[in-house]
Coordinates of N, CA, C and O in Angstrom, one line a residue:
M23 N 0.5 -1.2 0.1 CA 0.0 0.3 0.1 C 0.8 1.4 -0.1 O 1.8 1.2 0.9
T24 N 0.5 2.3 -0.7 CA 1.3 3.3 -0.7 C 0.6 4.4 0.6 O 0.2 3.7 1.3
L25 N 1.9 5.7 1.1 CA 1.8 6.0 2.0 C 0.3 6.8 2.4 O -0.5 6.8 2.8
A26 N -0.2 7.1 1.0 CA -1.8 8.1 0.9 C -2.9 6.9 1.5 O -3.3 7.4 2.0
A27 N -2.7 5.8 0.6 CA -3.7 5.1 1.2 C -3.3 4.7 2.4 O -4.5 4.2 3.5
T28 N -2.6 4.6 3.3 CA -2.4 4.0 5.0 C -2.7 5.4 5.4 O -3.4 5.1 6.4
A29 N -2.3 6.7 5.2 CA -3.0 7.6 5.7 C -4.8 7.5 5.9 O -5.4 7.9 6.8
A30 N -4.9 7.5 4.9 CA -6.3 7.8 4.4 C -7.4 6.6 4.9 O -8.7 6.9 5.7
T31 N -6.5 5.5 5.5 CA -7.4 4.4 6.1 C -7.1 4.6 8.0 O -7.9 4.3 8.7
A32 N -6.3 5.5 7.7 CA -6.1 5.5 9.7 C -6.8 6.7 10.2 O -7.1 6.6 11.4
H33 N -7.3 7.5 9.4 CA -7.9 9.0 9.3 C -9.1 8.8 8.9 O -8.8 9.8 7.7
P34 N -10.7 7.9 8.9 CA -11.2 8.5 7.4 C -11.8 9.8 7.6 O -12.2 10.0 6.5
G35 N -11.2 10.8 8.1 CA -11.6 11.7 8.1 C -13.5 12.2 8.0 O -14.2 12.0 8.9
F36 N -13.9 13.4 7.2 CA -14.8 14.3 7.6 C -16.0 13.4 6.4 O -17.2 13.7 6.7
L37 N -15.6 12.4 5.8 CA -16.4 12.2 4.8 C -17.0 10.7 5.5 O -18.2 10.6 4.4
S38 N -16.6 9.9 5.8 CA -16.7 8.8 6.7 C -17.4 8.8 8.2 O -16.3 8.1 9.0
P39 N -17.8 10.2 9.0 CA -18.1 9.7 10.3 C -18.1 8.3 10.8 O -19.1 8.1 10.1
T40 N -18.1 8.1 12.1 CA -18.5 7.0 13.2 C -20.0 7.4 14.0 O -20.2 8.5 13.9
G41 N -20.2 6.2 14.4 CA -21.4 6.9 14.7 C -20.9 7.2 16.7 O -21.7 8.9 16.8
I42 N -20.3 8.0 16.5 CA -19.7 8.6 18.0 C -19.3 9.8 17.1 O -20.0 11.0 18.1
E43 N -19.4 10.1 16.1 CA -18.9 11.6 15.4 C -20.6 12.6 15.5 O -20.5 13.4 15.7
I44 N -20.9 11.1 14.7 CA -22.4 11.8 14.8 C -23.3 12.4 16.3 O -23.8 13.4 15.8
A45 N -23.3 11.7 17.0 CA -23.6 11.3 18.3 C -23.3 12.6 18.8 O -23.5 13.5 19.7
F46 N -21.8 13.3 18.9 CA -21.4 14.2 19.5 C -21.8 15.5 18.7 O -22.4 16.2 19.6
L47 N -21.7 15.5 17.2 CA -22.4 16.7 16.7 C -23.6 16.9 16.9 O -24.3 18.1 17.0
L48 N -24.6 16.2 16.9 CA -26.3 15.8 17.6 C -26.2 16.3 18.8 O -27.0 17.5 19.2
V49 N -25.3 15.9 19.7 CA -25.3 16.2 21.4 C -24.8 17.4 21.2 O -25.4 18.8 22.0
G50 N -23.6 18.6 20.1 CA -23.2 19.4 20.4 C -24.5 20.7 20.1 O -24.6 21.4 20.3
I51 N -25.2 20.3 18.7 CA -26.2 21.1 18.4 C -27.4 21.6 19.3 O -27.7 22.2 19.3
A52 N -27.5 20.4 20.0 CA -28.6 20.5 21.2 C -28.5 21.5 21.7 O -28.5 22.3 22.7
T53 N -26.5 21.1 22.5 CA -26.4 22.5 24.0 C -26.4 23.4 23.5 O -26.4 24.1 24.5
L54 N -25.8 23.5 22.3 CA -25.7 25.2 21.4 C -27.7 26.2 21.6 O -27.5 26.9 21.8
G55 N -28.1 25.2 20.9 CA -29.5 25.3 21.6 C -29.9 25.7 22.6 O -30.4 27.0 22.9
A56 N -29.6 25.3 23.7 CA -30.0 25.0 25.3 C -29.6 26.3 25.3 O -30.0 27.2 26.2
A57 N -28.0 27.3 25.4 CA -27.3 27.5 25.5 C -28.1 28.9 25.3 O -27.9 30.4 25.7
L58 N -28.4 28.9 23.5 CA -28.6 30.1 23.4 C -30.6 30.3 23.7 O -30.5 31.3 24.3
I59 N -31.2 29.8 24.5 CA -32.5 30.2 24.9 C -31.7 30.4 26.6 O -32.8 31.1 26.1
T60 N -30.8 29.5 27.0 CA -30.5 30.6 28.2 C -29.8 32.0 28.3 O -30.5 32.8 29.0
V61 N -29.5 32.7 27.0 CA -29.0 34.0 27.7 C -30.3 34.4 26.7 O -30.2 36.0 26.4
T62 N -31.3 33.8 26.0 CA -32.2 35.0 24.8 C -33.5 34.8 26.2 O -34.8 35.7 25.5
T63 N -33.9 33.9 26.3 CA -35.4 34.3 27.6 C -35.3 35.5 28.5 O -34.6 36.6 29.6
K64 N -36.5 35.5 28.8 CA -36.7 37.2 30.0 C -36.8 36.5 31.0 O -37.0 37.4 31.8
Q65 N -37.3 34.7 31.2 CA -37.3 34.6 32.3 C -36.7 34.0 33.6 O -35.8 32.9 33.1
L66 N -36.0 34.8 34.4 CA -34.5 34.2 35.1 C -34.5 32.6 35.9 O -33.6 32.3 35.7
V67 N -35.7 32.4 35.6 CA -35.7 30.4 35.9 C -35.7 30.2 35.0 O -35.0 28.6 35.1
H68 N -36.1 30.5 34.3 CA -35.8 29.3 32.5 C -34.8 29.4 32.1 O -34.1 28.5 31.8
A69 N -34.4 30.5 32.9 CA -32.8 30.3 32.2 C -32.2 29.7 32.5 O -31.3 28.6 32.3
A70 N -32.1 29.7 34.4 CA -31.2 28.4 35.0 C -31.6 27.3 34.7 O -30.6 26.7 34.7
L71 N -33.0 27.2 34.0 CA -33.1 25.3 34.2 C -32.5 25.6 32.3 O -31.9 23.8 32.6
W72 N -32.7 26.0 32.0 CA -32.0 25.6 30.1 C -30.5 25.4 30.5 O -29.3 25.1 29.8
L73 N -29.9 26.2 31.3 CA -28.0 26.1 31.5 C -28.0 24.5 32.0 O -27.1 24.3 32.0
V74 N -29.4 24.2 33.1 CA -28.6 23.1 33.7 C -28.9 22.0 32.3 O -27.6 20.9 32.1
V75 N -29.3 22.2 31.0 CA -29.9 21.6 30.0 C -28.3 21.9 29.2 O -27.9 20.6 28.9
A76 N -28.1 23.0 29.3 CA -26.4 23.1 28.2 C -25.4 22.3 29.3 O -24.9 21.8 28.3
L77 N -25.2 22.1 30.4 CA -24.4 22.2 31.0 C -24.2 20.8 31.1 O -23.4 19.6 31.1
G78 N -25.4 19.7 31.4 CA -25.7 18.3 31.2 C -25.3 18.1 29.7 O -24.5 16.9 29.6
G79 N -25.6 18.7 28.2 CA -25.1 18.2 27.6 C -23.5 18.7 26.9 O -23.0 17.6 26.4
L80 N -23.0 18.9 27.8 CA -21.4 19.4 28.0 C -20.6 18.1 28.5 O -20.4 17.4 28.2
A81 N -21.7 17.5 29.4 CA -21.2 16.5 30.6 C -21.6 15.5 29.2 O -20.6 14.2 29.3
V82 N -22.5 15.3 28.8 CA -22.3 14.3 27.5 C -21.4 14.5 27.1 O -21.2 12.9 26.1
E83 N -21.1 15.2 26.4 CA -19.9 15.2 25.5 C -18.5 14.7 25.8 O -17.6 14.4 25.1
Y84 N -18.3 15.1 26.6 CA -17.4 14.2 27.6 C -17.1 12.8 27.8 O -16.0 12.8 27.6
L85 N -18.5 12.8 27.9 CA -18.9 10.9 27.7 C -18.5 10.8 26.7 O -17.3 9.2 26.4
L86 N -19.1 11.3 25.4 CA -18.3 10.9 24.2 C -17.4 10.9 23.7 O -16.6 10.3 23.0
L87 N -16.4 11.4 24.6 CA -14.9 11.8 24.5 C -14.4 10.8 25.6 O -12.8 11.3 25.5
T88 N -14.9 10.4 26.3 CA -14.3 9.0 26.8 C -13.8 9.6 28.2 O -12.6 9.2 28.6
A89 N -14.1 10.7 28.7 CA -13.3 11.1 29.3 C -14.7 11.4 31.0 O -14.9 12.4 31.5
E90 N -14.8 10.0 31.5 CA -16.0 10.3 32.3 C -15.6 10.8 33.5 O -16.0 10.8 34.1
F91 N -14.5 10.4 34.6 CA -14.3 11.8 35.8 C -14.6 13.1 34.9 O -15.4 13.7 36.0
I92 N -14.4 13.6 34.1 CA -14.5 15.1 33.5 C -15.7 15.5 33.6 O -16.7 16.6 33.9
A93 N -16.6 14.3 32.7 CA -18.0 14.7 33.2 C -18.7 14.3 34.5 O -19.7 15.3 34.0
W94 N -18.5 13.5 35.2 CA -18.8 13.5 36.4 C -18.4 14.8 36.6 O -19.2 15.4 38.2
V95 N -17.2 15.5 37.1 CA -17.2 17.0 37.6 C -18.2 17.5 37.1 O -18.6 18.2 38.2
Q96 N -18.0 17.6 35.8 CA -19.2 18.4 35.0 C -21.0 18.7 35.8 O -21.2 19.6 36.2
V97 N -20.9 17.4 36.1 CA -22.6 17.0 36.2 C -22.4 17.2 38.0 O -23.4 18.1 38.5
L98 N -21.8 17.0 38.9 CA -21.5 17.6 40.2 C -21.3 19.0 40.4 O -22.1 19.4 41.6
I99 N -20.4 19.6 39.9 CA -20.1 20.6 40.3 C -20.8 21.7 40.2 O -21.2 22.3 40.2
Y100 N -21.2 21.4 38.5 CA -21.8 22.3 37.8 C -23.5 22.8 37.7 O -23.7 23.4 38.5
V101 N -23.6 21.7 37.5 CA -25.2 21.3 37.1 C -25.7 21.2 38.5 O -26.6 21.6 39.5
G102 N -24.7 20.5 39.4 CA -25.0 20.0 41.2 C -25.4 21.4 42.0 O -25.6 21.2 43.2
S103 N -24.0 21.9 41.7 CA -23.5 22.8 42.6 C -24.6 24.8 42.5 O -24.5 25.3 42.7
V104 N -23.4 24.6 41.1 CA -23.6 25.9 40.5 C -25.0 27.1 40.3 O -25.6 27.1 40.7
V105 N -25.3 25.6 40.1 CA -26.9 25.7 39.3 C -27.8 25.6 40.4 O -28.9 26.7 40.3
V106 N -27.7 24.8 41.0 CA -28.3 25.1 42.8 C -28.3 26.8 43.1 O -29.5 26.9 43.4
L107 N -27.4 27.3 43.4 CA -26.9 28.4 43.7 C -27.2 29.1 43.6 O -27.6 30.1 43.9
L108 N -27.0 28.8 41.9 CA -28.1 30.0 41.5 C -29.6 30.1 41.1 O -29.8 31.4 41.9
L109 N -29.7 29.2 41.0 CA -31.5 29.3 42.3 C -31.8 29.3 43.3 O -32.8 30.5 43.4
F110 N -30.4 29.1 43.8 CA -31.5 29.5 45.9 C -31.1 31.1 45.4 O -32.0 31.3 46.5
G111 N -30.4 31.7 44.9 CA -30.1 33.1 44.8 C -31.1 33.6 44.2 O -31.6 35.1 45.0
L112 N -31.4 33.2 43.3 CA -33.6 33.8 42.5 C -33.6 33.7 44.0 O -34.9 34.9 43.8
M113 N -34.2 33.0 44.6 CA -35.1 32.7 45.6 C -35.2 33.7 46.7 O -35.9 33.8 47.0
L114 N -34.2 34.2 46.6 CA -33.3 34.6 48.4 C -33.4 36.5 48.3 O -33.7 36.7 48.8
T115 N -33.4 36.4 46.6 CA -33.6 37.7 46.5 C -34.8 38.1 45.9 O -34.9 39.4 45.5
K116 N -35.6 37.0 45.6 CA -37.1 37.4 45.6 C -37.3 38.2 44.0 O -37.8 38.7 43.6
A117 N -36.3 37.2 43.2 CA -36.5 37.3 41.3 C -37.9 37.0 40.9 O -38.6 36.4 41.4
P118 N -38.0 38.3 40.3 CA -39.5 37.2 39.4 C -39.3 35.9 38.3 O -38.7 35.8 37.9
I119 N -40.5 35.3 38.9 CA -41.0 34.2 38.2 C -41.1 34.2 36.9 O -40.9 33.9 36.1
G120 N -42.3 35.5 36.6 CA -42.0 35.3 35.3 C -41.6 35.8 34.2 O -40.5 36.4 34.3
P121 N -42.1 37.3 33.1 CA -41.0 37.7 32.3 C -40.4 38.9 33.0 O -41.9 39.2 33.9
S122 N -39.0 38.6 33.1 CA -38.9 40.2 33.5 C -38.4 41.4 32.2 O -38.0 40.7 31.5
P123 N -38.9 42.6 33.1 CA -38.6 43.5 31.8 C -37.0 43.9 32.0 O -36.2 44.5 31.3
D124 N -36.7 44.1 33.4 CA -34.8 43.8 33.6 C -34.5 43.3 32.7 O -32.8 43.7 32.4
A125 N -34.7 42.0 31.9 CA -34.2 41.5 31.8 C -33.4 41.6 30.6 O -32.5 41.2 29.9
D126 N -34.1 42.5 30.0 CA -34.0 43.4 28.2 C -33.0 44.8 28.3 O -33.8 46.1 29.2
S127 N -31.9 45.2 28.0 CA -30.9 45.9 28.1 C -31.6 46.8 26.8 O -31.2 48.0 27.1
G128 N -31.9 46.4 25.6 CA -31.9 47.0 24.4 C -30.7 46.9 23.9 O -30.1 47.7 22.3
N129 N -29.7 46.4 24.2 CA -28.8 46.2 23.6 C -28.1 44.7 22.5 O -27.1 44.4 22.5
R130 N -29.1 43.9 22.5 CA -29.4 42.8 22.3 C -28.4 42.5 20.2 O -27.4 42.1 20.8
W131 N -28.6 43.8 19.8 CA -27.4 43.7 18.5 C -26.3 44.0 18.6 O -25.0 43.3 18.1
A132 N -25.8 44.7 19.8 CA -24.3 44.6 19.7 C -23.8 43.5 20.3 O -22.3 43.2 20.5
A133 N -24.7 43.3 21.5 CA -23.9 41.6 22.2 C -24.7 40.5 21.1 O -23.2 39.4 21.5
L134 N -25.2 41.2 20.3 CA -24.8 39.5 19.0 C -23.5 39.6 18.5 O -23.0 38.5 18.6
G135 N -23.2 40.9 18.3 CA -21.9 40.9 17.6 C -20.6 40.8 18.2 O -19.9 39.7 17.3
V136 N -21.0 40.7 19.0 CA -19.8 40.5 20.5 C -19.4 39.2 20.6 O -18.2 38.6 20.7
A137 N -20.9 38.1 20.6 CA -21.3 36.8 20.6 C -20.7 36.5 19.4 O -19.8 35.3 19.7
F138 N -20.6 36.5 18.1 CA -20.1 35.9 17.2 C -18.8 36.2 16.4 O -18.1 35.4 16.9
A139 N -18.2 37.6 17.5 CA -16.6 38.3 16.9 C -16.5 37.0 17.8 O -15.0 36.8 17.5
A140 N -16.6 37.1 19.1 CA -15.9 35.9 20.5 C -15.8 35.3 19.8 O -14.7 34.6 19.4
A141 N -16.8 33.8 19.1 CA -17.5 32.6 18.9 C -16.3 32.1 17.5 O -15.7 31.3 17.7
A142 N -16.2 33.3 17.1 CA -14.9 33.2 15.9 C -13.7 33.4 15.6 O -12.6 32.3 15.7
A143 N -13.2 34.3 17.5 CA -12.0 33.8 17.4 C -11.6 32.5 18.3 O -10.2 31.9 18.0
L144 N -12.5 32.1 19.1 CA -12.7 30.7 19.7 C -11.9 29.9 18.6 O -11.6 28.9 18.7
V145 N -13.2 29.5 18.1 CA -13.2 28.4 16.5 C -11.9 29.5 16.1 O -11.2 27.8 15.5
W146 N -11.8 29.9 16.0 CA -10.2 30.1 15.1 C -8.9 29.7 15.7 O -7.8 29.2 15.3
V147 N -8.7 30.2 16.9 CA -7.7 29.4 18.0 C -7.9 28.0 18.5 O -6.5 27.2 18.6
V148 N -8.9 27.7 18.5 CA -8.7 26.2 18.6 C -8.5 25.2 17.7 O -7.7 24.5 17.7
V149 N -8.7 25.8 16.0 CA -8.5 25.2 15.2 C -7.2 25.1 15.0 O -6.6 24.2 13.6
D150 N -6.6 26.8 14.6 CA -5.4 26.6 14.8 C -5.0 25.5 15.6 O -3.2 25.0 15.3
A151 N -4.7 25.2 16.8 CA -3.5 25.3 17.9 C -3.6 23.1 17.7 O -3.2 22.8 18.1
F152 N -5.7 22.7 16.9 CA -5.2 21.4 16.9 C -5.4 20.9 16.1 O -6.4 19.6 15.4
R153 N -4.9 21.8 15.3 CA -5.5 21.2 13.0 C -5.3 19.8 13.1 O -5.7 19.2 12.0
T154 N -3.3 19.3 13.1 CA -3.0 18.2 13.0 C -3.1 17.1 14.5 O -3.0 16.0 13.9
T155 N -4.1 17.6 15.6 CA -4.5 16.6 16.4 C -5.4 15.4 16.1 O -6.9 15.9 16.0
W156 N -5.0 14.3 16.2 CA -6.2 13.3 15.9 C -6.3 12.5 17.6 O -5.7 12.6 18.0
I157 N -7.9 12.4 18.0 CA -8.5 11.8 18.5 C -8.7 10.4 18.4 O -9.6 10.0 17.6
D158 N -7.4 9.3 19.6 CA -8.8 8.2 19.4 C -9.4 7.4 19.8 O -8.9 7.0 21.1
L159 N -10.5 7.5 19.8 CA -12.2 7.0 20.2 C -12.1 5.5 20.8 O -12.7 4.9 21.4
D160 N -11.1 4.9 19.4 CA -10.8 3.0 19.6 C -9.6 2.9 20.8 O -10.1 1.6 20.6
G161 N -9.5 3.8 20.8 CA -8.2 3.1 21.4 C -8.4 3.1 23.1 O -9.2 3.4 23.6
P162 N -7.1 2.8 23.7 CA -7.9 2.9 25.2 C -7.3 4.5 25.7 O -7.1 5.4 24.7
A163 N -8.0 4.5 26.8 CA -8.2 6.1 27.7 C -6.8 7.1 27.7 O -5.8 5.5 28.3
H164 N -6.3 7.5 28.0 CA -5.2 8.6 27.8 C -5.0 9.0 29.2 O -3.6 9.1 29.4
G165 N -6.0 9.4 30.0 CA -5.8 9.6 31.1 C -7.2 9.4 32.1 O -7.7 9.0 31.6
S166 N -6.0 8.3 33.1 CA -6.7 7.6 33.9 C -7.7 8.6 35.1 O -6.9 10.4 35.2
T167 N -8.2 7.9 35.8 CA -8.8 9.2 36.8 C -7.6 9.8 37.2 O -7.9 10.7 38.4
E168 N -7.1 8.6 38.5 CA -5.8 8.6 39.6 C -4.8 10.2 38.7 O -4.6 11.2 39.0
A169 N -4.7 9.6 37.6 CA -3.7 11.0 36.7 C -4.4 12.5 36.3 O -3.5 13.7 37.0
T170 N -5.5 12.8 36.2 CA -6.3 13.4 35.8 C -6.8 14.3 37.4 O -6.5 15.6 37.1
G171 N -6.5 13.8 38.6 CA -7.2 14.2 39.9 C -5.9 14.4 40.1 O -5.8 15.9 40.7
A172 N -4.7 14.0 40.2 CA -3.3 14.4 40.3 C -3.2 15.9 40.0 O -2.2 16.9 40.5
F173 N -3.1 15.9 38.5 CA -2.9 17.4 38.2 C -3.5 18.0 38.8 O -3.2 19.8 38.8
L174 N -5.2 17.8 38.3 CA -6.0 18.8 39.1 C -5.8 19.3 40.6 O -5.6 20.9 40.2
F175 N -5.8 18.7 40.8 CA -5.2 19.1 42.6 C -3.8 19.6 42.8 O -3.3 20.0 44.0
R176 N -2.6 19.3 41.7 CA -1.7 19.9 42.0 C -1.8 21.0 41.6 O -0.4 22.1 42.1
H177 N -2.0 21.1 40.1 CA -1.6 22.9 39.5 C -3.2 23.6 39.5 O -2.9 24.6 39.7
W178 N -4.5 23.1 39.5 CA -5.3 23.4 39.9 C -6.5 24.3 41.2 O -7.3 24.5 40.9
V179 N -5.4 23.5 42.2 CA -6.2 23.7 43.5 C -7.0 25.4 44.0 O -7.6 25.2 44.8
L180 N -5.9 26.2 43.4 CA -5.9 27.7 43.9 C -7.0 27.9 43.2 O -8.1 28.3 44.0
P181 N -7.7 27.7 41.5 CA -8.7 28.3 41.3 C -9.9 28.2 41.7 O -10.3 28.5 41.8
F182 N -10.0 26.6 42.3 CA -11.1 26.2 42.7 C -11.4 26.3 43.7 O -12.2 26.9 44.0
E183 N -10.6 26.9 44.6 CA -11.3 27.4 45.8 C -10.9 28.7 45.8 O -12.7 29.3 46.4
A184 N -10.0 29.4 44.9 CA -10.8 31.2 44.7 C -12.1 31.4 44.4 O -13.1 31.9 44.7
L185 N -12.4 30.0 42.9 CA -13.9 29.8 42.9 C -15.2 30.2 44.0 O -15.9 30.4 43.8
S186 N -14.9 28.3 45.2 CA -15.6 28.0 46.2 C -15.7 30.0 47.1 O -16.8 29.9 47.2
V187 N -14.6 30.4 47.2 CA -14.5 31.6 48.1 C -15.8 32.4 47.4 O -16.5 33.6 47.5
L188 N -15.4 32.8 45.9 CA -16.2 33.7 45.1 C -17.6 33.4 45.4 O -19.1 33.7 45.5
L189 N -18.2 32.3 45.2 CA -19.6 32.1 44.9 C -20.3 31.4 46.9 O -21.7 32.5 46.6
L190 N -19.5 31.4 47.6 CA -19.4 32.0 48.7 C -20.1 33.2 48.8 O -21.2 33.7 49.6
A191 N -18.9 34.6 48.5 CA -19.5 35.2 48.6 C -20.8 36.1 48.3 O -21.4 36.9 48.2
A192 N -20.8 35.6 46.3 CA -21.8 35.6 45.8 C -23.3 35.8 47.0 O -24.4 36.4 46.7
L193 N -23.2 34.3 47.4 CA -24.8 34.0 48.3 C -25.0 34.9 49.7 O -25.9 35.2 49.5
V194 N -23.7 34.9 49.8 CA -23.6 36.1 51.4 C -24.2 37.4 51.0 O -25.0 38.0 51.2
G195 N -23.6 37.8 49.6 CA -24.2 39.1 49.1 C -26.1 39.1 48.9 O -26.5 40.1 49.3
A196 N -26.2 37.7 48.5 CA -27.9 37.9 47.8 C -28.7 37.9 49.0 O -30.1 38.4 49.4
I197 N -28.5 37.4 50.3 CA -28.6 37.1 51.4 C -28.6 38.8 52.3 O -30.1 39.1 52.6
V198 N -27.7 39.3 52.2 CA -27.7 40.8 52.4 C -28.4 41.7 51.8 O -29.4 42.5 52.3
L199 N -28.9 41.4 50.5 CA -29.5 42.2 49.4 C -31.3 41.9 50.3 O -31.7 43.1 50.3
S200 N -31.2 40.5 50.3 CA -32.7 40.7 50.4 C -33.1 41.0 51.9 O -34.0 41.4 52.3
R201 N -32.0 41.0 52.8 CA -32.9 41.3 53.7 C -32.6 42.5 53.9 O -33.4 43.5 54.5
K202 N -32.1 44.1 53.4 CA -31.6 45.0 53.6 C -33.1 45.6 52.3 O -34.2 46.5 53.6
R203 N -34.0 45.2 51.8 CA -34.8 45.1 51.3 C -35.7 44.3 52.2 O -37.0 45.6 52.2
S204 N -35.8 43.7 52.7 CA -37.1 43.7 53.6 C -37.5 44.9 54.6 O -38.6 45.3 55.2
K205 N -36.0 45.0 55.4 CA -36.0 45.8 56.5 C -36.6 47.4 56.3 O -36.6 48.3 56.7
E206 N -36.1 47.4 54.8 CA -36.6 49.3 54.1 C -38.7 48.9 53.3 O -38.8 50.1 53.6
Q207 N -38.4 48.0 53.7 CA -39.7 47.9 53.3 C -40.8 48.1 54.5 O -42.0 48.5 54.3
S208 N -39.9 47.6 55.4 CA -41.2 47.6 56.9 C -41.1 49.0 57.3 O -40.7 49.7 57.2

């Protein structure tokens, strides 16, 4: 066999997608749709619930990439903690349940332009960085849970702790703001 034929059989490319690649694309489209609904809805509680769907879709994408540990971290930390904290904060601040007129600032076109520019820049950077990288989904997993956990807690423990302090400060701030409104109304 020639070198070109060997290279063509090693990486089938975009013209012959596998079932995992098709599932990855479909889940990605559903996740993108949920994210778009999250940022365009005028109801804060619905936005939080669509955020659960978007973050769950990301967890499914991690599962399709055989990163089970990261998928469970996504579910436990983001879906289980951050969104619950967000909903708890909404309940404490007595956010309106129905459509909120304050949720629309009138800058939708500017925000849309910035979003498309940021998305284009992100896609360009990722494609440029990983242009020649192939992930072998049929072979053994490259990172074990032990190696991933050791790397995360060795190099990323400070950002995790800073995020937890930030979320705690946001929750305390929501409680303080809701208490001040109650005292002013009395």
